[in-house]
PDB file of C-alpha atoms and ligand atoms in Angstrom:
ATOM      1  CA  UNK A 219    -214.825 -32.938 -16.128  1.00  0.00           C
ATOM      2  CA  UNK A 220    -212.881 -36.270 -16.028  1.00  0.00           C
ATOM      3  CA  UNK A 221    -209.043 -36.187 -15.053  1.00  0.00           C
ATOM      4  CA  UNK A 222    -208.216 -37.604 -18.139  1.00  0.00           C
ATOM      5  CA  UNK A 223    -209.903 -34.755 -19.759  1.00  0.00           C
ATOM      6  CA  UNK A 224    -208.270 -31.703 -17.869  1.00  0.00           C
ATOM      7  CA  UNK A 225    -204.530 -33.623 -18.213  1.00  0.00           C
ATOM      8  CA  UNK A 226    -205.345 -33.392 -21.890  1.00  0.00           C
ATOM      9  CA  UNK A 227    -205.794 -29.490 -21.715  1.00  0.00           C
ATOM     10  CA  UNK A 228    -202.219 -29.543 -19.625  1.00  0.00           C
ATOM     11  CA  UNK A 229    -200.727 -31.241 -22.233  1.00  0.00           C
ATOM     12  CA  UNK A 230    -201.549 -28.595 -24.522  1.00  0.00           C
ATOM     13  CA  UNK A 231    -200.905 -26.201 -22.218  1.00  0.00           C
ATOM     14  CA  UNK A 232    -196.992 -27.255 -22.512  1.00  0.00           C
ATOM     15  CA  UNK A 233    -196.701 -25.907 -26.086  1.00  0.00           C
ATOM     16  CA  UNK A 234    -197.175 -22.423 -24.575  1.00  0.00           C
ATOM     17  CA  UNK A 235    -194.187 -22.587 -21.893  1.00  0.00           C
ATOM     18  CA  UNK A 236    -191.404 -20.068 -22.588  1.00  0.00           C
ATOM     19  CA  UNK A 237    -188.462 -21.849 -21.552  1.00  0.00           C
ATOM     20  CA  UNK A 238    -185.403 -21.278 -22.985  1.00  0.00           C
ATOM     21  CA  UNK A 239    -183.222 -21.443 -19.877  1.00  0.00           C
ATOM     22  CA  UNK A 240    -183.926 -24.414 -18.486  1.00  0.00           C
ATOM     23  CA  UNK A 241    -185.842 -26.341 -21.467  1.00  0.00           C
ATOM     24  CA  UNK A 242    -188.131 -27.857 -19.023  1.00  0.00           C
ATOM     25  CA  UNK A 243    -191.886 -27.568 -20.426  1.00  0.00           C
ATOM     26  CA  UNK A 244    -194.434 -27.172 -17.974  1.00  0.00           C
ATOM     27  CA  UNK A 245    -198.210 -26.889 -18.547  1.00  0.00           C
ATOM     28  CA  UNK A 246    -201.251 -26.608 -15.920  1.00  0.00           C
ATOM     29  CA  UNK A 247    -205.562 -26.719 -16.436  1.00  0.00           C
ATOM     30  CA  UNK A 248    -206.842 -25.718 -13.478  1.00  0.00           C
ATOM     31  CA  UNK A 249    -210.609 -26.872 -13.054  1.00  0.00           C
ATOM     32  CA  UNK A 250    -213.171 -24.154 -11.599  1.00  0.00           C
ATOM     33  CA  UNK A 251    -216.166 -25.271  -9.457  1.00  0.00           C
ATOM     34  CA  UNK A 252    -218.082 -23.549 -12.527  1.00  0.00           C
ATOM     35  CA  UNK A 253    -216.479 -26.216 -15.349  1.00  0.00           C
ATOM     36  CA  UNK A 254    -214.486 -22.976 -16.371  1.00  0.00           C
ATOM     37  CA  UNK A 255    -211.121 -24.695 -17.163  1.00  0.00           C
ATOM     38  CA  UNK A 256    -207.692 -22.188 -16.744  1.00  0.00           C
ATOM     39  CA  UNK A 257    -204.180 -23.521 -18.768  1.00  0.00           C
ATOM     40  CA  UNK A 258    -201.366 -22.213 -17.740  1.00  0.00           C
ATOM     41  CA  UNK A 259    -197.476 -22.578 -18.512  1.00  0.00           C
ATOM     42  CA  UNK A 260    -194.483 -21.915 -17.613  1.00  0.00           C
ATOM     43  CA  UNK A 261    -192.692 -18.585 -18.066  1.00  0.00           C
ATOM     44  CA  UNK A 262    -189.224 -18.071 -17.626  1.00  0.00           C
ATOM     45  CA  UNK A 263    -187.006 -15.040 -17.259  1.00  0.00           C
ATOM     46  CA  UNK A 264    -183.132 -14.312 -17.579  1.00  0.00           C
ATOM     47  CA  UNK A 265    -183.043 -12.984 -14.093  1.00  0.00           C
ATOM     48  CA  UNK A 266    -184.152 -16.419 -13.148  1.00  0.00           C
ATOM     49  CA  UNK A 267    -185.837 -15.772 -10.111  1.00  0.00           C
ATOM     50  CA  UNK A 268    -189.186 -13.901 -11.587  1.00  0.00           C
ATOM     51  CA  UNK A 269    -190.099 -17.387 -13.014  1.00  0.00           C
ATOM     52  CA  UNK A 270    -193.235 -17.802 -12.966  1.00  0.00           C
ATOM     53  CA  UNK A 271    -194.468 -21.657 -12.907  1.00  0.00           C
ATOM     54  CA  UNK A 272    -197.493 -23.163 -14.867  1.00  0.00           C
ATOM     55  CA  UNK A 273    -199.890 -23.839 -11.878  1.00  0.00           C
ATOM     56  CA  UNK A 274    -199.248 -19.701 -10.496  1.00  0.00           C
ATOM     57  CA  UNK A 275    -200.152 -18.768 -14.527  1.00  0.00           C
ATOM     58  CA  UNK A 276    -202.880 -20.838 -14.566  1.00  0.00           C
ATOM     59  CA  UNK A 277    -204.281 -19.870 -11.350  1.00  0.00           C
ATOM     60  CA  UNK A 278    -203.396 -16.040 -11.592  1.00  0.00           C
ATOM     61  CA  UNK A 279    -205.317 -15.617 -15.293  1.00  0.00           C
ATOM     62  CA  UNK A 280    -208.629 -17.425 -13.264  1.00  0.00           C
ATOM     63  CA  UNK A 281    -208.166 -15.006  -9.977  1.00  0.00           C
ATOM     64  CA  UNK A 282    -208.289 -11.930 -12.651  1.00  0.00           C
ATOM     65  CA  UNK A 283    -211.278 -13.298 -13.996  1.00  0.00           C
ATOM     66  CA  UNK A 284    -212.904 -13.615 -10.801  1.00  0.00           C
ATOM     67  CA  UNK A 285    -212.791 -17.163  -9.822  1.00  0.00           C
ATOM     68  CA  UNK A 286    -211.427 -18.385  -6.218  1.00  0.00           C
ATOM     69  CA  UNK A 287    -213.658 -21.388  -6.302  1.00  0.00           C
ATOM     70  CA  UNK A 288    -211.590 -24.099  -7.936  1.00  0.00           C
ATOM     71  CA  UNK A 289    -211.702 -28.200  -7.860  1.00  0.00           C
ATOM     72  CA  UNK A 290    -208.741 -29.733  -9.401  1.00  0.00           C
ATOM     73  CA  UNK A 291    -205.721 -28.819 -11.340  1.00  0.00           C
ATOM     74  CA  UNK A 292    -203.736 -31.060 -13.654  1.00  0.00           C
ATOM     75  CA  UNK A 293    -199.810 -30.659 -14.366  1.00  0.00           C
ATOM     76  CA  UNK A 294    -197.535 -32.116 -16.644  1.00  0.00           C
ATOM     77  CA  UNK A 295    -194.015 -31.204 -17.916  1.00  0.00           C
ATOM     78  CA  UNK A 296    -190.827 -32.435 -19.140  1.00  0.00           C
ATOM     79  CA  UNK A 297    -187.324 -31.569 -20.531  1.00  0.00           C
ATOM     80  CA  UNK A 298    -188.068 -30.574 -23.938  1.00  0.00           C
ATOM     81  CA  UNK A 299    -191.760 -31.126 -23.648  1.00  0.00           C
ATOM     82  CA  UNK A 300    -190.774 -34.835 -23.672  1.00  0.00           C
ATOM     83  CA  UNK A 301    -193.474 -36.329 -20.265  1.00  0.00           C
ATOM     84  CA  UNK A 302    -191.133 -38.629 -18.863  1.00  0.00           C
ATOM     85  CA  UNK A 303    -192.916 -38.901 -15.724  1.00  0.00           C
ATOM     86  CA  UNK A 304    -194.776 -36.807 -13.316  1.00  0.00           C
ATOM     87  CA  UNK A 305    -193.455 -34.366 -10.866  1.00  0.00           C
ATOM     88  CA  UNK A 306    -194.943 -32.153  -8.002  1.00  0.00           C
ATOM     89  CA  UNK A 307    -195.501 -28.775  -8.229  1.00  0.00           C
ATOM     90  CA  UNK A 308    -193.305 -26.458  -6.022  1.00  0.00           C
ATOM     91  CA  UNK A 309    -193.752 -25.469  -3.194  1.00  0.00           C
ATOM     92  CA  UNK A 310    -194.299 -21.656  -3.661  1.00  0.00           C
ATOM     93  CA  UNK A 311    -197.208 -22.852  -6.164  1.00  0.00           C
ATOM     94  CA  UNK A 312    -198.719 -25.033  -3.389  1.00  0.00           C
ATOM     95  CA  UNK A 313    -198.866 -22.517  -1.007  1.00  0.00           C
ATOM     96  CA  UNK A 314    -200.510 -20.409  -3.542  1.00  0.00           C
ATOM     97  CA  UNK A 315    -202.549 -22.733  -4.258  1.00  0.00           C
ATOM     98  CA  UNK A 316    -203.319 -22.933  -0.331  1.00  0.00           C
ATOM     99  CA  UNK A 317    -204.570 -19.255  -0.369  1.00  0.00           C
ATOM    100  CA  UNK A 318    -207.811 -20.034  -2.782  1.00  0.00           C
ATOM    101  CA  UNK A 319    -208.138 -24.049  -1.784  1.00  0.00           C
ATOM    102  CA  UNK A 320    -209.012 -26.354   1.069  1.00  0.00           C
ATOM    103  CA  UNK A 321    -206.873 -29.601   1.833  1.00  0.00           C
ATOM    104  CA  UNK A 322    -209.541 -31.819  -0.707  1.00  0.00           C
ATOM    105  CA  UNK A 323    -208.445 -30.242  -3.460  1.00  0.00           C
ATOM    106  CA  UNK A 324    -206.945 -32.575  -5.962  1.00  0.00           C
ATOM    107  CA  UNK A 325    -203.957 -32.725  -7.605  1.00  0.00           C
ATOM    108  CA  UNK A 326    -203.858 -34.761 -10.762  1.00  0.00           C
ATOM    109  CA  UNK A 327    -199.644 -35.207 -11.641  1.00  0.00           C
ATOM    110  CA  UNK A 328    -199.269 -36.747 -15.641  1.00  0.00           C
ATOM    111  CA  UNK A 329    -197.124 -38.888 -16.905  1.00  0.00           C
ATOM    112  CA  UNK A 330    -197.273 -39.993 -20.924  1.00  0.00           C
ATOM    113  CA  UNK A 331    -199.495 -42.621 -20.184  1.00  0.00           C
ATOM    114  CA  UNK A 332    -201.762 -42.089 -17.053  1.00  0.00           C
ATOM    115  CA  UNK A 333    -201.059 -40.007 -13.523  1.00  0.00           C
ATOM    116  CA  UNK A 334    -201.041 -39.622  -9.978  1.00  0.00           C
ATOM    117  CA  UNK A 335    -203.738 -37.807  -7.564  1.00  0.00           C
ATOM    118  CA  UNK A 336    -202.675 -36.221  -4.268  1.00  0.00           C
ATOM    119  CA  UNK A 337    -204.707 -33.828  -2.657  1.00  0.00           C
ATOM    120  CA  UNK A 338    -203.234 -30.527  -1.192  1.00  0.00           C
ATOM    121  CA  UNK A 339    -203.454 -31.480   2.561  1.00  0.00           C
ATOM    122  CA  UNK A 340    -201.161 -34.399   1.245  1.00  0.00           C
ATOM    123  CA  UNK A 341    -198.563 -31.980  -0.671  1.00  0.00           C
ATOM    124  CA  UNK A 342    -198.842 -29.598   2.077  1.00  0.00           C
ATOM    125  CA  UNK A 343    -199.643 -30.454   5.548  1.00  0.00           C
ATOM    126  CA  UNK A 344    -199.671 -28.331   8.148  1.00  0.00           C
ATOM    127  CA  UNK A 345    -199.585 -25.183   5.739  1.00  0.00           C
ATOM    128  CA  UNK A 346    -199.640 -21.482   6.532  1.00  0.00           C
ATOM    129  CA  UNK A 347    -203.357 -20.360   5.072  1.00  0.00           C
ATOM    130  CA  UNK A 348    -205.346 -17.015   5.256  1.00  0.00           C
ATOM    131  CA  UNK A 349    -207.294 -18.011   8.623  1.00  0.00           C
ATOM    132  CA  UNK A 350    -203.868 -18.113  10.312  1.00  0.00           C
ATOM    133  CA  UNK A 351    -204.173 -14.089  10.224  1.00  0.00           C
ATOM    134  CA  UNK A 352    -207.772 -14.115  11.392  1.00  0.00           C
ATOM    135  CA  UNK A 353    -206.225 -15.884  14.812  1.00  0.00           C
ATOM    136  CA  UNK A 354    -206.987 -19.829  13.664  1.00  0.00           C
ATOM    137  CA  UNK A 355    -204.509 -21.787  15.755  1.00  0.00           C
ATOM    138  CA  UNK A 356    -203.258 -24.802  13.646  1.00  0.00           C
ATOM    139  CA  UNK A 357    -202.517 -28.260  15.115  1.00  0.00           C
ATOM    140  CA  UNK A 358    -198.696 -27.911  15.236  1.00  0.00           C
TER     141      UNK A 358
HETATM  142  N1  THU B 471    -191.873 -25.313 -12.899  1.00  0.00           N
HETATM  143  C1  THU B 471    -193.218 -25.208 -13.009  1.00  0.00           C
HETATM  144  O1  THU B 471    -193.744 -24.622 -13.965  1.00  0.00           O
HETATM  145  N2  THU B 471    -193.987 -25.757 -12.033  1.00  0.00           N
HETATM  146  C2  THU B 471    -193.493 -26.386 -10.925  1.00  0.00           C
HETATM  147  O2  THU B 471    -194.258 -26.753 -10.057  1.00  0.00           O
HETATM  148  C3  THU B 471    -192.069 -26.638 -10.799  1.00  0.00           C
HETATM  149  C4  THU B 471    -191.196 -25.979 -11.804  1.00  0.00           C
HETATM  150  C5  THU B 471    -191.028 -24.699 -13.938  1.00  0.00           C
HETATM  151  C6  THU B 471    -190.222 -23.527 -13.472  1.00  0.00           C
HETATM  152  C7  THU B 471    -189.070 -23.531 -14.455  1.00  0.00           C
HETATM  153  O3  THU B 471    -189.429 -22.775 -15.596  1.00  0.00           O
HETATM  154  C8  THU B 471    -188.914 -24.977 -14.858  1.00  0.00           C
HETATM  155  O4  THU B 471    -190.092 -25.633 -14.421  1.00  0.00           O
HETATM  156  C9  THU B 471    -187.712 -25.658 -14.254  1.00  0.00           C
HETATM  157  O5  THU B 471    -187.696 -25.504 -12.877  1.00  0.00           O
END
């Protein structure tokens, strides 16, 4: 599936954010190595801190279903669900995103017209993953 294609499910994606603390619209499509595409938005809460972002939504409803194997994920959001440029997802989501992916995993950040790609190694370099616990000893 083409990056253009999976930003366009993000997009959509937006319209399902519950926001109404901060106003700021977030939506995620998380790309399977199966074509099985996961959206996922943002979803606020009064006590503020059990937030949960679009990309954890996204990749929590495709860990239920039994995928771990994913390629790509596209994000977008804005205040309002106005894209006024592209953003990087948190860093709680990127170390989530750390337990299920390798560093090529790619990142696709929208703006309105066109976006950015990172991978994960590049958002999150010398990260904490699972082989850590297994006794892997990292470079730093
Ligand atoms: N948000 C996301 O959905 N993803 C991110 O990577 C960063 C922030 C959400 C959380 C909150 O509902 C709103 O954006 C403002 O922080």
């Amino acid at each position: 599936m083409s990056p253009e294609k999976l930003i366009e499910q993000a997009k959509e994606a937006m319209l399902h954010a519950y926001a109404p603390y901060s106003g700021y619209k977030v939506g995620a499509a998380l790309l399977c190595a199966d074509g099985t595409v996961y959206q996922g938005c943002n979803i606020e809460n009064a006590a503020y801190g059990p937030t949960n972002c679009a990309e954890r939504t996204a990749i929590f409803k495709a860990v239920y279903d039994g995928h771990r194997d994913f390629v790509s994920i596209a994000v977008c959001g804005g205040k309002d669900g106005a894209i006024t440029g592209t953003f990087p997802p948190c860093g709680v989501c990127r170390q989530v995103m750390r337990e299920f992916c390798q560093d090529d995993f790619l990142i696709y950040l929208a703006d309105g017209n066109g976006y950015k790609t990172a991978t994960l190694a590049e958002l999150l370099p010398h990260s904490f993953q699972p082989e850590v616990l297994n006794g892997y000893s990292t470079s730093v």
